[in-house]
Amino acid sequence: MSMEPLAKAGRELIERIKEISGQNASICMQCGTCSASCTGRDLMDYPPRQIMRMIQLGNQNVLNLKSIWICSTCFICTARCPRGIDIARLMEALRVINLREGREVLIAEKIPLEILTRVPQMALTSGFRKLSA
């Protein structure tokens, strides 16, 4: 198998993320401030610093991480980034790519009725905005 298709796919992913987010992940210096600041890192499979590195490398697996859906877009990482990268916007771009490709996380038909009756409607609305197409 040639490495060129993977390299091309990686470059295309980097460009898609940049186009959607308006952010340049390549300027990240891997300081770890985003991961240290992240309120959801204990629930994530990969912390923000590692996600940033995967984006820099054009690693397609970044789209399959639980972490991008865990991110609450609280903007603490963005506020503390010494390079001024809007990391929350990059996470959102990864979610958008997934949703555009039909990979939803929250599917209404699969939510148990007991949850629908107990969860506030605003929480459901917020979840659908973030996690479904």
CSV table of C-alpha atoms in Angstrom, one decimal:
chain,number,residue,atom,x,y,z
A,1,MET,CA,0.0,0.0,0.0
A,2,SER,CA,1.3,3.4,-1.0
A,3,MET,CA,1.8,6.0,1.7
A,4,GLU,CA,0.7,8.8,-0.8
A,5,PRO,CA,-3.1,8.3,-0.4
A,6,LEU,CA,-2.7,8.4,3.4
A,7,ALA,CA,-0.6,11.6,3.1
A,8,LYS,CA,-3.1,13.1,0.7
A,9,ALA,CA,-6.0,12.2,3.0
A,10,GLY,CA,-4.2,13.7,6.0
A,11,ARG,CA,-3.6,16.9,4.1
A,12,GLU,CA,-7.2,17.1,3.1
A,13,LEU,CA,-8.4,16.6,6.7
A,14,ILE,CA,-6.1,19.4,7.8
A,15,GLU,CA,-7.5,21.7,5.2
A,16,ARG,CA,-11.1,20.8,6.0
A,17,ILE,CA,-10.5,21.5,9.7
A,18,LYS,CA,-8.8,24.8,8.8
A,19,GLU,CA,-11.6,25.8,6.5
A,20,ILE,CA,-14.4,25.0,9.0
A,21,SER,CA,-12.7,26.4,12.1
A,22,GLY,CA,-10.5,29.2,10.7
A,23,GLN,CA,-7.8,27.9,13.0
A,24,ASN,CA,-4.2,26.8,12.2
A,25,ALA,CA,-3.4,23.8,14.4
A,26,SER,CA,0.1,23.7,13.0
A,27,ILE,CA,1.2,26.6,15.3
A,28,CYS,CA,0.4,24.5,18.4
A,29,MET,CA,3.7,24.0,20.4
A,30,GLN,CA,2.3,21.1,22.4
A,31,CYS,CA,2.7,22.9,25.8
A,32,GLY,CA,-0.2,21.0,27.4
A,33,THR,CA,-2.0,24.1,28.8
A,34,CYS,CA,-5.2,23.1,27.0
A,35,SER,CA,-5.1,19.6,28.6
A,36,ALA,CA,-4.3,20.9,32.0
A,37,SER,CA,-7.2,23.4,31.8
A,38,CYS,CA,-9.8,21.0,30.3
A,39,THR,CA,-12.7,20.3,32.6
A,40,GLY,CA,-13.7,17.2,30.7
A,41,ARG,CA,-10.3,15.5,30.3
A,42,ASP,CA,-11.0,12.8,32.9
A,43,LEU,CA,-13.8,11.6,30.7
A,44,MET,CA,-11.9,11.8,27.4
A,45,ASP,CA,-10.0,9.0,25.7
A,46,TYR,CA,-7.4,11.6,24.5
A,47,PRO,CA,-6.8,15.0,26.0
A,48,PRO,CA,-6.9,18.1,23.9
A,49,ARG,CA,-3.1,18.3,23.5
A,50,GLN,CA,-3.0,14.9,21.9
A,51,ILE,CA,-6.0,15.8,19.7
A,52,MET,CA,-4.1,18.9,18.6
A,53,ARG,CA,-1.1,16.7,17.6
A,54,MET,CA,-3.4,14.3,15.7
A,55,ILE,CA,-4.8,17.2,13.8
A,56,GLN,CA,-1.3,18.5,13.0
A,57,LEU,CA,-0.3,15.0,11.6
A,58,GLY,CA,-3.6,14.7,9.7
A,59,ASN,CA,-4.4,11.5,11.5
A,60,GLN,CA,-7.9,10.4,10.4
A,61,ASN,CA,-8.5,8.6,13.7
A,62,VAL,CA,-9.1,11.9,15.3
A,63,LEU,CA,-12.6,11.8,13.9
A,64,ASN,CA,-13.4,8.6,15.8
A,65,LEU,CA,-12.4,9.9,19.3
A,66,LYS,CA,-14.9,10.1,22.1
A,67,SER,CA,-13.1,13.2,23.3
A,68,ILE,CA,-14.4,15.5,20.5
A,69,TRP,CA,-18.0,14.8,21.7
A,70,ILE,CA,-17.1,15.1,25.4
A,71,CYS,CA,-15.7,18.7,24.8
A,72,SER,CA,-18.3,21.0,26.3
A,73,THR,CA,-16.9,24.0,24.4
A,74,CYS,CA,-16.3,25.9,27.6
A,75,PHE,CA,-13.5,27.9,26.0
A,76,ILE,CA,-11.1,27.5,28.9
A,77,CYS,CA,-8.5,25.9,26.6
A,78,THR,CA,-9.0,28.7,24.1
A,79,ALA,CA,-8.6,31.4,26.7
A,80,ARG,CA,-5.4,29.9,28.1
A,81,CYS,CA,-3.7,28.9,24.9
A,82,PRO,CA,-0.4,30.9,24.7
A,83,ARG,CA,-0.5,30.7,20.8
A,84,GLY,CA,-4.1,32.1,20.7
A,85,ILE,CA,-5.5,29.0,19.0
A,86,ASP,CA,-9.3,28.6,19.4
A,87,ILE,CA,-9.1,24.9,20.4
A,88,ALA,CA,-12.8,24.7,21.1
A,89,ARG,CA,-13.5,25.8,17.5
A,90,LEU,CA,-11.2,23.0,16.3
A,91,MET,CA,-13.1,20.5,18.4
A,92,GLU,CA,-16.4,21.9,16.9
A,93,ALA,CA,-14.9,21.5,13.4
A,94,LEU,CA,-14.2,17.8,14.1
A,95,ARG,CA,-17.8,17.3,15.2
A,96,VAL,CA,-19.1,19.2,12.1
A,97,ILE,CA,-17.0,16.9,9.8
A,98,ASN,CA,-18.6,13.9,11.5
A,99,LEU,CA,-22.1,15.2,11.3
A,100,ARG,CA,-21.7,16.2,7.6
A,101,GLU,CA,-20.6,12.6,6.9
A,102,GLY,CA,-23.7,11.3,8.8
A,103,ARG,CA,-21.9,10.0,11.9
A,104,GLU,CA,-24.3,11.2,14.6
A,105,VAL,CA,-23.9,10.5,18.3
A,106,LEU,CA,-27.4,11.3,19.6
A,107,ILE,CA,-30.2,9.6,17.7
A,108,ALA,CA,-33.7,10.5,18.9
A,109,GLU,CA,-35.2,7.1,18.2
A,110,LYS,CA,-32.6,5.4,20.4
A,111,ILE,CA,-33.2,7.5,23.6
A,112,PRO,CA,-35.1,5.4,26.1
A,113,LEU,CA,-38.5,6.8,27.0
A,114,GLU,CA,-37.7,7.0,30.7
A,115,ILE,CA,-34.8,9.4,29.9
A,116,LEU,CA,-37.0,11.5,27.7
A,117,THR,CA,-39.5,12.0,30.5
A,118,ARG,CA,-36.8,12.8,33.1
A,119,VAL,CA,-34.4,15.0,31.3
A,120,PRO,CA,-35.2,18.7,30.9
A,121,GLN,CA,-36.2,19.6,27.4
A,122,MET,CA,-33.5,22.3,27.2
A,123,ALA,CA,-30.9,19.7,27.8
A,124,LEU,CA,-32.3,17.5,25.0
A,125,THR,CA,-32.4,20.5,22.7
A,126,SER,CA,-28.8,21.4,23.5
A,127,GLY,CA,-27.7,17.8,23.0
A,128,PHE,CA,-29.4,17.5,19.6
A,129,ARG,CA,-27.8,20.8,18.5
A,130,LYS,CA,-24.3,19.5,19.3
A,131,LEU,CA,-24.6,15.8,18.6
A,132,SER,CA,-26.9,15.3,15.7
A,133,ALA,CA,-27.2,16.5,12.1
